[in-house]
Amino acid sequence: MELPHAQAAVLRAASAEDATPIDELAAETDLPPETVTGAAFELEERGLVVVLSREEESTTLTEEGDEYADRGLPEVRLYEAARGLDADPVPMGEAIGRAGLEGPEVDIALSNYARKGYGKIDSGTVTTDPDAVPDTDSEAMALDAITAGEAAPSDEVLDRLERRGLIERSERTERTVTLSDDGVTALMEGVESRETVGQLTPELLASGEWRDVEFGAYNVEADAERVDGGRLHVLRETGERVKDVLVGMGFEEMDGPHADADFWINDCLFMPQDHPARTHWDRFALEEPSEIDDLPEGLVSRVERAHREGVGPDGDGYHSPWDEGFARALALRGHTTSLTTRYLSGTEIGEIDPPARFFSVEKAYRNDTLDATHLLEFFQIEGWVMADSLSVRDLMGTFEEFYAQFGITDIEFKPHYNPYTEPSFELFGTHPTTGELIEIGNSGLFREEMLEPLGVECDVMAWGLALERLAMLTTGAEDIRDLHGTLADLDFLRNAEVSY
Amino acid sequence: MPTVEISPDALRELTGHEAGDDELIDDLFALGLEFEGRTEDDEFELEFAPDRLDRLSVEGVARSLRYQYGDARGVYVPKTNSPEWTIEVDGEVPDDRPYVTGAVVRGVDLDDAALDSIIQLQEKLHATMGRGRAKGAIGIHDLTMLKGSDALSASAEATDGKPTVRYTGVSPDGDRFVPLDSDSELTPGEVLTEHPTGETYADLVGGDRYPAIYDDLGLFSFPPVINGRRTEVSTDSRDLFVELTGTDQWTIDKMCVIVCYALSARGGTLEEVTVEYAEDAGGEHAGRDLVRPDLSTDEKRLAHDRIESVLGIDLGPEEVIDLGERAGLDVSREGHEIEEPEELAYEVTIPPYRVDVLHPRDLIDDIGRAYGFNDLEPRYPDVSTVGGRHERSRLEAAVRTRLVGLGFEDMLTFHLTSEEATFEAMSISPDGEGFGAGAPPRIKETYSEEYTIVRTWLLPSLLSVLENNTHRAYPQDLSEVGFTARIDDAETTNVAESRHVAGLVARNDAAYEDAKARLQTVVRAFGADLETPPAEHPSFIDGRAAAVVVDGEEVGVVGEVHPEVIVAHDLEVPVAAFEFELSALE
């Protein structure tokens, strides 16, 4: 009979009289145990051997268990120390000191002391029960037995020791192989091993020799070398996903300057020039260059009029100064709504007629200190819808649809205030793991004071949120600096779960 | 977001509603006040949006809740008694703070909590409408400590024997007074250098005259900096004198109204004050008398169909009127005989404490809040549009895909960096020749020396990532398609913004060949032609650096990174790299 090498070796090593464990066969054949096991089962299928499996439980001491086996259980040591002192009750500190208990051992001793009936712990003192017999402590005895490799104590005691983290129990399958009658016959008739090859080569393929060879079995379960390879940045992945969703919802992407005039960033948004956000130090004003060269003249005066006088017959303006020089100042945009104002004004891609939907997922800047939840630069998701008539309900419906794509349902709308939208809403969603209600965006219908100067004669609703916030929600990242920036940890990026 | 501290017990007392804390938190959320936590005194810390500044005190929040609960309806304007006191404004007032307003409030019931609430309201108004006291500052005084008589007045007959205080100017080293929280008499100039509050607000005054308010006994208020101790308000104070100064009359009048409503809710009776601007006074009211507080209401016309289109629901006129009244507005139907719904409109009266109603749209928001926005049924807008990505964004994504396929780990680094990292650590100079040189846009006021400019090229960022990850497994093959900028007069913003493509290979055997091989795969994948003529670049080893020339145009650099640059980044591994303009692949 011709058998593959491993099977032939196992067959020869097995005995008809004794059940030989796999380990012994492995040692004898010089094959890995898993190869021997595989071969044994294949031989069993041919009817040449009988494989018997037996579940075997083994118990080993943990490091802590080992120490207690050596030094005694903390509660036993406490009892003995307290007994050894000439008082009852004994001050707890004294007993602990004498028992030599340290660190977590103290709590362990105290929590087991009363349970085992060694006495009582009460307001800083220890009493001892004279009838207690620590020598027969079942847990201590079990530890000793395990150390000595003696018969296992009762399951109940083992369960307790396992709960205390003193032992580890594991189950393994012990297999033995015995030759069957057919196996004995086969051996007597003679068994040859078939040759095996390690690596499939071009030569084997070209010559056709591959038909006659046996391929040696690999340990296919063994760990393989780590390959990181290339991958898209995890935050970029989330960004691409957002773009996919928005394009799917009919939104078209905007593009425009990062360094822009305050006019486009704030004035066109009907933000008064003395609004705290505009004078606040978190604005990334540019020192050099400091001003934009050109602003559309007619638009500048319409915007100024809206700020000063409001729009419409019953409109009021702000009681704030307005200065074109201030509007010309350059800054890194604090929000990407500057793209929206540019697009709405018609200066970017010409006049936009309703209906229209536009978006961007681009960087905005905030001059702040960098920490685990704040970046100086972050991606803002910005989206707006233009139509002849839009209501708060349309806005809510759009956001429900958008956030549902990211598994965020049950959005709550908190009425809010923005200078450029009315009604305005902060959007809240439930964190998928903590269940906490967290802010996930800001939205509203643009005001007449913003739209009229820009020449828009229909309704526009808009919203924005930070991509990083969405990504922290969907990836579970806790430090935003891992997600974005030069301080990135390559291991975090390599191991981050793919989002799609 | 700013926060305001509100005692839930005081809210319950002022509204007369025994709502539990959780219920109260929900009711406040519906008003737009988000519960942030509790203070040590077990007060609610609420985040407020800076529109409803009338809700910066427990009195104002209670008023809004009473409307929400339906216990109050329509516009409420407290009664005022005729003026007894006069504030004279003379020509000595500093030009940059010409306006003053005020009120007298009698019979106020001030316990510790009420006093704290009024002080908080003052502070929050200073921080918001008052723009850090620059635009408007409030001073509240114990009226009984003031002595006003005609003797003070320059024109006795004009004041009809009524008590008068005078808003004027004082020299920095002029009259001394004892400011709050102090025991010594100081000149205004000394207050600015010796008193902590004075130091805080010193920037708000200047020149040779500071704002000052006098009564018969002398200087008692140094706005916008500090009040005198003589007129300090305590829980024993019953009659109060409120004065506000600022750069805009409307702003201080509105702040005054909000304070008056709060004091009125504490049992106070409002009494008017005459503000007499002298002929030579500054500002737009010179020569005129104003009677304050200005509790006049405003009217706006609101079209019915606009309410329906913004809220997306159908409403009957009675519902609109009801919702308006529950929002604290008076709403009356314009022309009852109108049949056509599209012509239906309302005349809406707005209470004087509202500073946020600039347009009828704001009234629709009020009506929506009274209706309950969360009761609206969301609907997906029945509007069809075609979506798509910007060409530049598609190109970026395609290049990234190609780079990742070549085994690069895609990076997303900061656009902001320092000159040190961008130039010095790369051995180049901003006004030099090599790729990456150029004047970077510079940030005005920076927090950190690490973020002072916008980057001109990407390789410094990628090298920084290497520097931060020397404990991580190699190879580290990193790439980025990212934003760069430099100063350029040819652009209207004076900033040329462009995207670059950069890649580097960091491993024990990294060499020029590794960078060039990957570079040429990317460039050729986009159907472009690549040449790499030798070039010198200080960031790279001489003889192992080349210009990246795509379709005949020089757009980048490729080479083995110079050991000096490698060592400057604390690396012990060779690096080969390339970077070029994304637009070359268009």
PDB file of C-alpha atoms in Angstrom, chain A residues 52-133:
ATOM      1  CA  LEU A  52     -10.010   7.797  20.566  1.00  0.00           C
ATOM      2  CA  SER A  53     -10.631  11.282  21.928  1.00  0.00           C
ATOM      3  CA  ARG A  54     -10.889  12.130  25.600  1.00  0.00           C
ATOM      4  CA  GLU A  55     -11.544  15.549  27.091  1.00  0.00           C
ATOM      5  CA  GLU A  56      -9.109  16.205  29.887  1.00  0.00           C
ATOM      6  CA  GLU A  57      -9.301  18.986  32.350  1.00  0.00           C
ATOM      7  CA  SER A  58      -6.122  20.388  33.777  1.00  0.00           C
ATOM      8  CA  THR A  59      -5.793  22.832  36.597  1.00  0.00           C
ATOM      9  CA  THR A  60      -2.839  25.149  37.066  1.00  0.00           C
ATOM     10  CA  LEU A  61      -2.118  27.797  39.664  1.00  0.00           C
ATOM     11  CA  THR A  62      -1.977  31.440  38.627  1.00  0.00           C
ATOM     12  CA  GLU A  63       0.932  33.547  39.774  1.00  0.00           C
ATOM     13  CA  GLU A  64      -1.159  34.729  42.703  1.00  0.00           C
ATOM     14  CA  GLY A  65      -2.295  31.201  43.522  1.00  0.00           C
ATOM     15  CA  ASP A  66       1.280  30.033  43.444  1.00  0.00           C
ATOM     16  CA  GLU A  67       2.270  32.700  45.907  1.00  0.00           C
ATOM     17  CA  TYR A  68      -0.543  31.812  48.321  1.00  0.00           C
ATOM     18  CA  ALA A  69       0.331  28.124  48.082  1.00  0.00           C
ATOM     19  CA  ASP A  70       3.766  29.145  49.202  1.00  0.00           C
ATOM     20  CA  ARG A  71       2.993  31.809  51.819  1.00  0.00           C
ATOM     21  CA  GLY A  72      -0.532  30.910  52.876  1.00  0.00           C
ATOM     22  CA  LEU A  73      -3.865  32.503  51.994  1.00  0.00           C
ATOM     23  CA  PRO A  74      -4.057  36.137  53.191  1.00  0.00           C
ATOM     24  CA  GLU A  75      -7.118  35.449  55.390  1.00  0.00           C
ATOM     25  CA  VAL A  76      -5.374  32.486  57.021  1.00  0.00           C
ATOM     26  CA  ARG A  77      -2.308  34.594  57.626  1.00  0.00           C
ATOM     27  CA  LEU A  78      -4.480  37.323  59.140  1.00  0.00           C
ATOM     28  CA  TYR A  79      -6.165  34.805  61.450  1.00  0.00           C
ATOM     29  CA  GLU A  80      -2.901  33.358  62.588  1.00  0.00           C
ATOM     30  CA  ALA A  81      -1.370  36.764  63.132  1.00  0.00           C
ATOM     31  CA  ALA A  82      -4.408  37.925  65.136  1.00  0.00           C
ATOM     32  CA  ARG A  83      -4.373  34.748  67.227  1.00  0.00           C
ATOM     33  CA  GLY A  84      -0.736  35.283  67.918  1.00  0.00           C
ATOM     34  CA  LEU A  85      -1.387  38.676  69.462  1.00  0.00           C
ATOM     35  CA  ASP A  86      -2.392  38.860  73.072  1.00  0.00           C
ATOM     36  CA  ALA A  87      -5.655  40.666  72.678  1.00  0.00           C
ATOM     37  CA  ASP A  88      -9.118  40.082  71.309  1.00  0.00           C
ATOM     38  CA  PRO A  89     -10.277  42.100  69.515  1.00  0.00           C
ATOM     39  CA  VAL A  90      -6.971  43.062  67.980  1.00  0.00           C
ATOM     40  CA  PRO A  91      -6.413  46.450  66.304  1.00  0.00           C
ATOM     41  CA  MET A  92      -6.624  45.753  62.610  1.00  0.00           C
ATOM     42  CA  GLY A  93      -3.433  47.600  61.641  1.00  0.00           C
ATOM     43  CA  GLU A  94      -1.404  45.558  64.076  1.00  0.00           C
ATOM     44  CA  ALA A  95      -2.787  42.244  62.843  1.00  0.00           C
ATOM     45  CA  ILE A  96      -2.228  43.217  59.221  1.00  0.00           C
ATOM     46  CA  GLY A  97       1.326  44.293  59.961  1.00  0.00           C
ATOM     47  CA  ARG A  98       2.108  41.101  61.774  1.00  0.00           C
ATOM     48  CA  ALA A  99       0.585  38.999  58.985  1.00  0.00           C
ATOM     49  CA  GLY A 100       2.844  40.823  56.525  1.00  0.00           C
ATOM     50  CA  LEU A 101      -0.103  41.715  54.263  1.00  0.00           C
ATOM     51  CA  GLU A 102       0.547  44.354  51.663  1.00  0.00           C
ATOM     52  CA  GLY A 103      -1.344  46.214  48.942  1.00  0.00           C
ATOM     53  CA  PRO A 104      -4.349  44.347  47.528  1.00  0.00           C
ATOM     54  CA  GLU A 105      -3.707  41.422  49.886  1.00  0.00           C
ATOM     55  CA  VAL A 106      -5.229  43.456  52.697  1.00  0.00           C
ATOM     56  CA  ASP A 107      -8.600  43.756  50.973  1.00  0.00           C
ATOM     57  CA  ILE A 108      -8.478  40.118  49.957  1.00  0.00           C
ATOM     58  CA  ALA A 109      -7.803  39.041  53.524  1.00  0.00           C
ATOM     59  CA  LEU A 110     -10.589  41.236  54.924  1.00  0.00           C
ATOM     60  CA  SER A 111     -13.185  40.153  52.400  1.00  0.00           C
ATOM     61  CA  ASN A 112     -12.591  36.429  52.941  1.00  0.00           C
ATOM     62  CA  TYR A 113     -12.026  36.532  56.682  1.00  0.00           C
ATOM     63  CA  ALA A 114     -15.603  36.776  57.839  1.00  0.00           C
ATOM     64  CA  ARG A 115     -16.910  34.636  54.980  1.00  0.00           C
ATOM     65  CA  LYS A 116     -14.861  31.732  56.213  1.00  0.00           C
ATOM     66  CA  GLY A 117     -15.884  32.258  59.827  1.00  0.00           C
ATOM     67  CA  TYR A 118     -12.436  33.179  61.139  1.00  0.00           C
ATOM     68  CA  GLY A 119     -13.981  35.958  63.151  1.00  0.00           C
ATOM     69  CA  LYS A 120     -15.320  39.452  62.685  1.00  0.00           C
ATOM     70  CA  ILE A 121     -13.979  42.668  61.299  1.00  0.00           C
ATOM     71  CA  ASP A 122     -15.540  45.597  63.035  1.00  0.00           C
ATOM     72  CA  SER A 123     -14.613  49.292  63.226  1.00  0.00           C
ATOM     73  CA  GLY A 124     -10.917  48.819  62.848  1.00  0.00           C
ATOM     74  CA  THR A 125     -10.565  45.721  64.951  1.00  0.00           C
ATOM     75  CA  VAL A 126     -10.317  42.017  64.264  1.00  0.00           C
ATOM     76  CA  THR A 127     -11.822  39.357  66.483  1.00  0.00           C
ATOM     77  CA  THR A 128     -10.853  35.730  66.111  1.00  0.00           C
ATOM     78  CA  ASP A 129     -13.129  32.728  66.444  1.00  0.00           C
ATOM     79  CA  PRO A 130     -11.235  30.301  68.686  1.00  0.00           C
ATOM     80  CA  ASP A 131     -13.020  27.344  67.046  1.00  0.00           C
ATOM     81  CA  ALA A 132     -11.789  28.071  63.546  1.00  0.00           C
ATOM     82  CA  VAL A 133      -9.331  25.553  62.176  1.00  0.00           C
TER      83      VAL A 133
END
